[in-house]
Amino acid sequence: MSQQLLDCLIQMIVDKYGLDAAQLSPHTRFEDLEFDSLVMLELAVALELRLGIPVSDEELLSVESIGEAVELLDAKVVAA
Amino acid sequence: MSTPTAVLEGLGTALPPRVVTNAELAERLDTSDEWIRTRTGIAERRMVAPGVATSDLAVEAGERALKSADVHEVDLVVVATTTPDHPCPATAPDVASRLGLGPVPAYDMAAVCSGFVYALSGAAGAIAARQAERVLVIGAETFSSIISPEDRSTAVIFGDGAGAVVLRAGSAEEPGSLLGFDLGSDGALADLIKIPGGGSRQRATGLPPDADDSWFTMQGRPVFTNAVKRMAGSAGALLQRVGWPVDSVDRFVGHQANVRILHAVAEQLGVPADRAVINLDKVGNTSAASIPLAMGAAAADGELTPGDRVLISAFGGGVTWGSAALVWPDLTAL
C-alpha cells in the first residue's frame, strides 16, 4: 500500500470532515465514520480533481476501509 | 475609441411570498428536514400562487432592477429561463412590453441553471459590439410548474423566484465592470438534466405524449460530479484569464444548486468556504434566478461591498456551464 496515497486520503478526510488524523488508519471503516453515499461521492470527485485518479463513488462504496480504498487507488495508479 | 465594457448598475429580485418548509414536504414525501438540510443545505424554498407565471416574477424583478439603477429605458431585454410562460413565443418580449420599455429587442436564453451567466455574457457582448448601451438581464423561474409533486429527489431542491440586473456601457476600470467570461457545454451529457417530453423529439414519435414525461428529471450523482468539475475548471480558467490570484477573490457566487457542491467547488478552487455566498438555505435552487437572487441577498446583508472582487460560476442542463468576473459596484439592491 502506498504510504503517500494513504497520507493524502487521510489528510483529505481530515480537511473535509474535521476528523482527528490520529484516529484514522488503514483499518478505519467508513461505516464507523458514518460516511454515507454523498460523502463517498465528494471524496471521489476530490480524488479525481486533486490527485488525478479517476475513481467513481460506486467504486469507493464497494470498499469498506481506508486501507481498502488506498489499495483500490493504488491499482488505478498502476493501471494508468 | 476603446471597446465598451458592461458595467453592473442595478439589481432587483422577486420572491413569491409562499414559503414551503422542509417539514411541509416531509408531510407528503418520504423525507425529513434533517435529511434535506444535511444533503442539500436547503431549509425552505418559495412557491408561486396558482395563476402566477414566470413573466410575472420577471416583471417584478425587472421593475426593481430598473429602479435600483434609476433608469427607465434599455436597448435590449434578455430573460434567462427554463420555465417560459409558453413553449412559443419567448417570454422576454412580453416582459419588455409590460415594463413599458418600448419596441426593444427581447429574447429568451435557455441554458437551464447556467442561463443567467449565458445571458450576462450575451448582454455584455451586445454592449461591447455597441448594439446596446444598456441591457436588462433577468433570470426568472417557476420551477414548481415542472416538478412532479411525487418526485422527492427534485421537489426538495427547487424553488421559484426571479432576479434581474441592469448593465450599461462603461469602462473596465470602473466598479461594476464585467471583466471576463468563460462558457462551455457538453451535449453528450444532455440526458442528465431534462424534461423528456413536450418537444419535437417526442412529437416526432407520432405517439401521444406520456404525462410522466412532462416533468423535470435530474440524475443527481453525475450532476454533482460534473457540476463540481466544470464549475471549478471554468472559474479557475477565468481567474487566470483576468489575472486574479485566487486569494484575491472576495466573494464566490456560485449557482445555488447544493451547499455541498458550492463548498466542493470553493475547496477545489482554493477559495475559503466562508467567501462562498450561500442563499439556497432560504430559497432552494431557483435555476436561472439563483445567482441574481444570491447577489441581491448578499448585497442587502452587506456581504457584497463596493470594490469586492466577485467570481460567479454556474452549471446546468445541456449540460452547460459558465463563469463571470466582476468588481462589485456601489448599488442598492431592491
Coordinates of C-alpha atoms in Angstrom, one line a residue:
Chain A
M1 CA 0.0 0.0 0.0
S2 CA 1.3 3.4 -1.0
Q3 CA 2.1 5.5 2.1
Q4 CA 1.8 8.6 0.1
L5 CA -1.7 7.8 -1.1
L6 CA -2.7 6.8 2.4
D7 CA -1.4 10.1 3.8
C8 CA -3.2 12.0 1.1
L9 CA -6.5 10.3 1.7
I10 CA -6.3 10.7 5.4
Q11 CA -5.4 14.4 5.1
M12 CA -8.3 14.9 2.7
I13 CA -10.7 13.3 5.2
V14 CA -9.3 15.5 8.0
D15 CA -9.6 18.7 5.9
K16 CA -13.1 18.0 4.6
Y17 CA -14.8 16.5 7.6
G18 CA -12.9 17.8 10.6
L19 CA -11.8 14.4 11.9
D20 CA -8.7 13.8 14.0
A21 CA -5.9 12.3 11.9
A22 CA -4.7 10.3 15.0
Q23 CA -8.0 8.3 14.9
L24 CA -7.6 7.4 11.2
S25 CA -5.7 4.4 10.0
P26 CA -5.9 1.8 7.2
H27 CA -8.2 -0.2 9.4
T28 CA -10.7 2.6 9.9
R29 CA -14.0 1.6 8.4
F30 CA -16.1 4.1 6.5
E31 CA -19.2 2.8 8.2
D32 CA -17.7 3.6 11.6
L33 CA -17.1 7.2 10.4
E34 CA -20.8 7.3 9.3
F35 CA -19.8 8.2 5.8
D36 CA -22.8 8.0 3.5
S37 CA -23.1 7.8 -0.3
L38 CA -22.9 11.6 -0.6
V39 CA -19.6 11.7 1.3
M40 CA -18.2 8.9 -0.9
L41 CA -19.3 11.0 -3.9
E42 CA -17.5 14.1 -2.5
L43 CA -14.3 12.0 -1.9
A44 CA -14.4 10.5 -5.4
V45 CA -14.7 14.0 -7.0
A46 CA -11.9 15.3 -4.8
L47 CA -9.6 12.4 -5.5
E48 CA -10.0 12.8 -9.2
L49 CA -9.6 16.6 -9.2
R50 CA -6.7 16.8 -6.7
L51 CA -4.8 13.6 -7.4
G52 CA -5.9 12.9 -11.0
I53 CA -7.0 9.4 -10.1
P54 CA -10.3 8.7 -11.8
V55 CA -12.4 6.8 -9.3
S56 CA -16.2 6.6 -9.1
D57 CA -18.4 6.8 -6.0
E58 CA -19.6 3.3 -6.8
E59 CA -16.1 2.0 -6.6
L60 CA -15.4 3.8 -3.3
L61 CA -18.7 2.4 -1.9
S62 CA -17.5 -1.1 -2.8
V63 CA -14.6 -0.9 -0.3
E64 CA -15.1 -0.9 3.5
S65 CA -12.0 0.7 5.0
I66 CA -9.4 3.4 4.3
G67 CA -6.8 0.8 3.6
E68 CA -9.0 -0.9 1.0
A69 CA -9.7 2.4 -0.6
V70 CA -5.9 3.1 -0.9
E71 CA -5.4 -0.4 -2.5
L72 CA -8.2 0.5 -5.0
L73 CA -6.4 3.8 -5.8
D74 CA -3.0 2.1 -5.9
A75 CA -4.3 -0.3 -8.6
K76 CA -5.7 2.6 -10.6
V77 CA -2.4 4.4 -10.5
V78 CA -0.5 1.3 -11.6
A79 CA -3.1 0.6 -14.4
A80 CA -2.7 4.2 -15.6
Chain B
M1 CA -12.1 54.6 -29.2
S2 CA -11.8 51.6 -26.8
T3 CA -14.3 48.8 -26.7
P4 CA -17.1 49.5 -24.1
T5 CA -17.2 47.1 -21.1
A6 CA -20.5 46.1 -19.5
V7 CA -21.0 47.6 -16.0
L8 CA -23.5 46.5 -13.4
E9 CA -25.6 49.4 -12.3
G10 CA -28.8 47.9 -10.9
L11 CA -30.1 44.8 -9.2
G12 CA -33.6 43.7 -8.3
T13 CA -35.2 40.5 -7.0
A14 CA -38.6 39.0 -6.6
L15 CA -39.7 36.1 -4.5
P16 CA -43.3 34.8 -4.2
P17 CA -44.5 35.1 -0.6
R18 CA -45.4 31.5 -0.1
V19 CA -42.7 29.6 1.9
V20 CA -42.5 25.8 1.6
T21 CA -40.6 24.4 4.5
N22 CA -38.8 21.0 4.7
A23 CA -41.3 20.0 7.4
E24 CA -44.2 20.6 4.9
L25 CA -42.5 18.5 2.3
A26 CA -41.8 15.7 4.8
E27 CA -45.6 15.5 5.5
R28 CA -46.3 14.2 1.9
L29 CA -42.9 12.8 0.8
D30 CA -40.6 10.1 2.3
T31 CA -38.0 12.6 3.5
S32 CA -37.1 14.7 6.6
D33 CA -35.9 18.1 7.5
E34 CA -32.6 16.7 8.7
W35 CA -32.1 14.7 5.5
I36 CA -32.8 17.7 3.2
R37 CA -30.6 20.1 5.3
T38 CA -27.6 17.8 5.6
R39 CA -27.6 16.7 2.0
T40 CA -28.5 19.9 0.2
G41 CA -28.3 22.8 2.8
I42 CA -31.8 23.9 1.9
A43 CA -34.2 24.7 4.7
E44 CA -37.1 26.3 2.7
R45 CA -38.0 27.4 -0.7
R46 CA -40.6 29.7 -2.3
M47 CA -43.6 28.7 -4.5
V48 CA -45.8 30.9 -6.7
A49 CA -49.6 31.0 -6.0
P50 CA -51.9 29.5 -8.6
G51 CA -52.1 31.7 -11.6
V52 CA -48.7 33.2 -11.3
A53 CA -46.3 32.5 -14.2
T54 CA -42.6 33.2 -14.9
S55 CA -43.2 36.5 -16.6
D56 CA -45.0 37.8 -13.5
L57 CA -41.9 37.3 -11.4
A58 CA -39.6 38.6 -14.2
V59 CA -41.6 41.8 -14.5
E60 CA -41.4 42.3 -10.7
A61 CA -37.7 41.7 -10.6
G62 CA -37.1 43.8 -13.7
E63 CA -39.0 46.8 -12.3
R64 CA -36.8 46.7 -9.2
A65 CA -33.6 46.4 -11.1
L66 CA -34.6 49.4 -13.2
K67 CA -35.4 51.3 -10.1
S68 CA -32.2 50.2 -8.5
A69 CA -30.3 51.6 -11.5
D70 CA -32.7 54.7 -11.6
V71 CA -33.3 54.2 -15.3
H72 CA -36.4 53.9 -17.4
E73 CA -35.0 52.8 -20.8
V74 CA -32.9 50.0 -22.0
D75 CA -31.9 48.8 -25.5
L76 CA -32.3 45.1 -25.0
V77 CA -34.1 42.7 -22.7
V78 CA -32.8 39.1 -22.1
V79 CA -34.8 36.6 -20.0
A80 CA -33.0 33.5 -18.9
T81 CA -35.5 30.8 -18.0
T82 CA -36.2 27.1 -18.1
T83 CA -39.9 27.7 -17.4
P84 CA -41.1 30.2 -20.1
D85 CA -44.8 31.2 -20.0
H86 CA -45.3 29.3 -23.3
P87 CA -43.2 26.9 -25.5
C88 CA -43.7 29.6 -28.1
P89 CA -43.3 32.6 -28.2
A90 CA -40.4 33.7 -25.9
T91 CA -41.2 35.3 -22.6
A92 CA -38.9 38.3 -23.0
P93 CA -41.0 40.4 -25.4
D94 CA -44.0 40.2 -23.1
V95 CA -41.8 41.2 -20.1
A96 CA -40.3 44.1 -22.1
S97 CA -43.8 45.3 -23.1
R98 CA -45.2 45.1 -19.6
L99 CA -42.2 47.0 -18.3
G100 CA -43.0 49.8 -20.7
L101 CA -39.7 49.5 -22.4
G102 CA -41.0 50.0 -26.0
P103 CA -40.1 48.1 -29.1
V104 CA -36.7 47.0 -28.0
P105 CA -35.2 43.6 -29.0
A106 CA -36.0 40.9 -26.5
Y107 CA -35.2 37.3 -26.4
D108 CA -35.1 34.3 -24.0
M109 CA -31.9 32.4 -23.1
A110 CA -32.3 28.7 -22.5
A111 CA -29.3 27.2 -20.6
V112 CA -31.2 26.0 -17.5
C113 CA -29.2 26.8 -14.4
S114 CA -26.3 28.4 -16.4
G115 CA -28.9 30.6 -18.1
F116 CA -28.1 33.8 -16.2
V117 CA -24.4 33.6 -16.8
Y118 CA -25.0 32.9 -20.5
A119 CA -27.5 35.8 -20.6
L120 CA -25.0 38.1 -18.9
S121 CA -22.3 37.1 -21.5
G122 CA -24.7 37.8 -24.4
A123 CA -25.7 41.2 -22.9
A124 CA -22.0 42.1 -22.3
G125 CA -21.3 41.1 -25.9
A126 CA -24.1 43.4 -27.2
I127 CA -22.6 46.3 -25.2
A128 CA -19.1 45.6 -26.4
A129 CA -20.4 45.5 -30.0
R130 CA -22.2 48.8 -29.5
Q131 CA -25.5 47.2 -30.3
A132 CA -26.8 48.3 -26.9
E133 CA -25.9 51.0 -24.4
R134 CA -28.0 49.5 -21.6
V135 CA -29.4 46.0 -21.1
L136 CA -31.9 44.4 -18.7
V137 CA -31.0 40.8 -17.9
I138 CA -33.5 38.8 -15.9
G139 CA -33.3 35.2 -14.6
A140 CA -36.8 34.0 -13.7
E141 CA -38.2 30.6 -12.9
T142 CA -41.4 29.0 -11.7
F143 CA -39.8 25.5 -11.3
S144 CA -42.8 24.4 -9.3
S145 CA -44.6 24.2 -12.7
I146 CA -42.3 21.4 -13.9
I147 CA -41.5 19.5 -10.7
S148 CA -43.5 16.4 -10.1
P149 CA -45.1 16.7 -6.6
E150 CA -44.3 13.0 -6.2
D151 CA -40.6 13.2 -7.0
R152 CA -38.8 13.7 -3.7
S153 CA -35.4 13.9 -5.4
T154 CA -36.3 17.2 -7.2
A155 CA -39.2 18.5 -5.1
V156 CA -37.0 19.2 -2.1
I157 CA -34.4 21.1 -4.2
F158 CA -36.1 23.5 -6.5
G159 CA -37.9 26.8 -5.8
D160 CA -39.5 29.8 -7.6
G161 CA -38.1 33.3 -7.9
A162 CA -36.5 35.9 -10.1
G163 CA -33.5 38.3 -10.1
A164 CA -32.6 41.0 -12.6
V165 CA -29.6 43.3 -13.3
V166 CA -29.2 46.4 -15.4
L167 CA -25.9 46.6 -17.4
R168 CA -24.7 49.8 -19.1
A169 CA -21.8 50.6 -21.3
G170 CA -18.8 51.7 -19.3
S171 CA -15.1 51.0 -18.9
A172 CA -13.1 48.1 -17.4
E173 CA -11.6 50.5 -14.8
E174 CA -14.9 51.3 -13.1
P175 CA -16.6 49.4 -10.2
G176 CA -19.3 47.1 -11.6
S177 CA -17.3 46.2 -14.7
L178 CA -17.7 42.6 -16.0
L179 CA -14.1 41.8 -16.7
G180 CA -14.5 38.4 -18.4
F181 CA -16.5 35.2 -19.1
D182 CA -15.8 31.6 -19.6
L183 CA -18.7 29.5 -21.1
G184 CA -18.9 25.9 -22.2
S185 CA -21.2 22.9 -22.9
D186 CA -21.2 19.2 -23.4
G187 CA -24.3 17.9 -25.2
A188 CA -23.2 14.3 -24.7
L189 CA -24.5 14.7 -21.2
A190 CA -27.9 16.1 -22.2
D191 CA -29.8 13.3 -20.5
L192 CA -28.5 14.2 -17.1
I193 CA -31.0 17.1 -16.8
K194 CA -34.0 17.1 -18.9
I195 CA -37.8 17.2 -19.5
P196 CA -38.2 14.2 -21.7
G197 CA -41.5 15.1 -23.4
G198 CA -43.1 18.2 -24.9
G199 CA -40.6 19.0 -27.6
S200 CA -40.1 18.0 -31.3
R201 CA -38.3 14.8 -30.3
Q202 CA -41.3 13.4 -28.5
R203 CA -43.7 14.8 -31.2
A204 CA -41.6 13.1 -33.9
T205 CA -42.5 9.7 -32.5
G206 CA -46.1 10.3 -33.6
L207 CA -47.2 8.8 -30.3
P208 CA -49.4 10.7 -27.8
P209 CA -47.4 12.4 -25.1
D210 CA -46.8 10.4 -21.9
A211 CA -48.0 12.6 -18.9
D212 CA -45.0 11.4 -16.8
D213 CA -42.6 12.8 -19.5
S214 CA -43.7 16.3 -18.9
W215 CA -41.8 16.6 -15.5
F216 CA -38.3 17.8 -15.0
T217 CA -35.7 15.0 -14.3
M218 CA -32.2 15.1 -12.9
Q219 CA -29.6 12.3 -12.3
G220 CA -28.2 13.5 -9.0
R221 CA -24.9 11.7 -8.8
P222 CA -23.4 12.5 -12.2
V223 CA -24.8 16.1 -12.0
F224 CA -22.9 16.5 -8.7
T225 CA -19.7 15.2 -10.1
N226 CA -19.9 17.2 -13.3
A227 CA -21.0 20.4 -11.6
V228 CA -18.0 20.4 -9.3
K229 CA -15.6 19.6 -12.1
R230 CA -17.0 22.1 -14.6
M231 CA -17.6 25.0 -12.2
A232 CA -14.2 24.6 -10.7
G233 CA -12.5 24.2 -14.1
S234 CA -14.3 27.2 -15.7
A235 CA -13.9 29.5 -12.7
G236 CA -10.2 28.6 -12.4
A237 CA -9.6 29.2 -16.1
L238 CA -11.4 32.6 -15.9
L239 CA -9.3 33.6 -12.9
Q240 CA -6.2 33.0 -14.9
R241 CA -7.6 35.0 -17.9
V242 CA -8.5 38.1 -15.9
G243 CA -5.2 37.8 -13.8
W244 CA -6.8 37.5 -10.4
P245 CA -4.9 35.4 -7.9
V246 CA -7.3 33.0 -6.2
D247 CA -6.7 34.6 -2.8
S248 CA -7.8 38.0 -4.2
V249 CA -11.4 36.7 -4.7
D250 CA -13.5 38.4 -2.1
R251 CA -16.8 36.6 -2.9
F252 CA -17.6 33.4 -4.8
V253 CA -21.2 33.5 -6.0
G254 CA -21.9 30.0 -7.4
H255 CA -25.1 28.7 -8.7
Q256 CA -27.1 27.8 -5.7
A257 CA -27.6 24.1 -6.5
N258 CA -26.5 22.4 -3.3
V259 CA -24.3 23.7 -0.5
R260 CA -22.1 20.7 -0.8
I261 CA -21.4 21.4 -4.4
L262 CA -20.6 25.0 -3.6
H263 CA -18.2 24.0 -0.8
A264 CA -16.6 21.4 -3.1
V265 CA -16.1 24.0 -5.9
A266 CA -14.7 26.6 -3.4
E267 CA -12.3 24.0 -2.0
Q268 CA -11.2 22.9 -5.4
L269 CA -10.5 26.5 -6.4
G270 CA -8.8 27.3 -3.1
V271 CA -11.4 29.9 -2.1
P272 CA -12.1 29.8 1.6
A273 CA -15.6 28.4 2.3
D274 CA -16.7 31.5 4.1
R275 CA -16.2 33.6 1.0
A276 CA -18.9 31.5 -0.8
V277 CA -22.2 33.3 -0.8
I278 CA -24.9 30.9 0.4
N279 CA -28.6 31.8 -0.2
L280 CA -30.1 28.4 -1.0
D281 CA -31.0 27.7 2.6
K282 CA -33.8 30.2 2.2
V283 CA -34.8 29.8 -1.5
G284 CA -33.6 26.4 -2.7
N285 CA -32.3 26.0 -6.2
T286 CA -34.0 28.6 -8.4
S287 CA -32.1 27.7 -11.6
A288 CA -31.5 30.7 -13.8
A289 CA -32.7 33.1 -11.0
S290 CA -30.2 31.7 -8.4
I291 CA -27.2 33.9 -9.0
P292 CA -29.0 37.3 -9.1
L293 CA -31.1 36.2 -6.1
A294 CA -27.9 35.3 -4.2
M295 CA -26.2 38.5 -5.2
G296 CA -29.3 40.5 -4.1
A297 CA -29.4 38.9 -0.7
A298 CA -25.7 39.2 -0.2
A299 CA -25.7 42.9 -1.2
A300 CA -28.6 43.6 1.2
D301 CA -26.8 41.8 4.1
G302 CA -23.6 43.7 3.5
E303 CA -21.8 40.5 2.3
L304 CA -21.0 42.2 -1.0
T305 CA -19.4 45.6 -0.7
P306 CA -18.2 48.1 -3.3
G307 CA -14.8 47.1 -4.7
D308 CA -15.1 43.4 -3.9
R309 CA -13.8 41.0 -6.5
V310 CA -16.7 38.7 -7.3
L311 CA -16.3 35.4 -9.0
I312 CA -19.6 33.9 -10.5
S313 CA -19.9 30.3 -11.7
A314 CA -22.8 28.1 -12.7
F315 CA -23.6 24.6 -14.1
G316 CA -26.8 23.5 -15.6
G317 CA -28.7 21.3 -18.1
G318 CA -27.4 20.9 -21.6
V319 CA -25.0 20.4 -19.9
T320 CA -23.8 23.9 -19.8
W321 CA -21.5 25.9 -17.5
G322 CA -20.2 29.4 -17.3
S323 CA -18.3 31.8 -15.1
A324 CA -18.0 35.6 -14.9
A325 CA -15.7 38.0 -13.0
L326 CA -16.8 41.4 -11.8
V327 CA -15.8 44.1 -9.4
W328 CA -18.8 44.9 -7.1
P329 CA -20.2 48.4 -7.6
D330 CA -21.9 50.8 -5.2
L331 CA -25.5 50.0 -5.7
T332 CA -28.7 49.4 -3.7
A333 CA -30.3 46.0 -4.4
L334 CA -34.1 46.2 -4.3

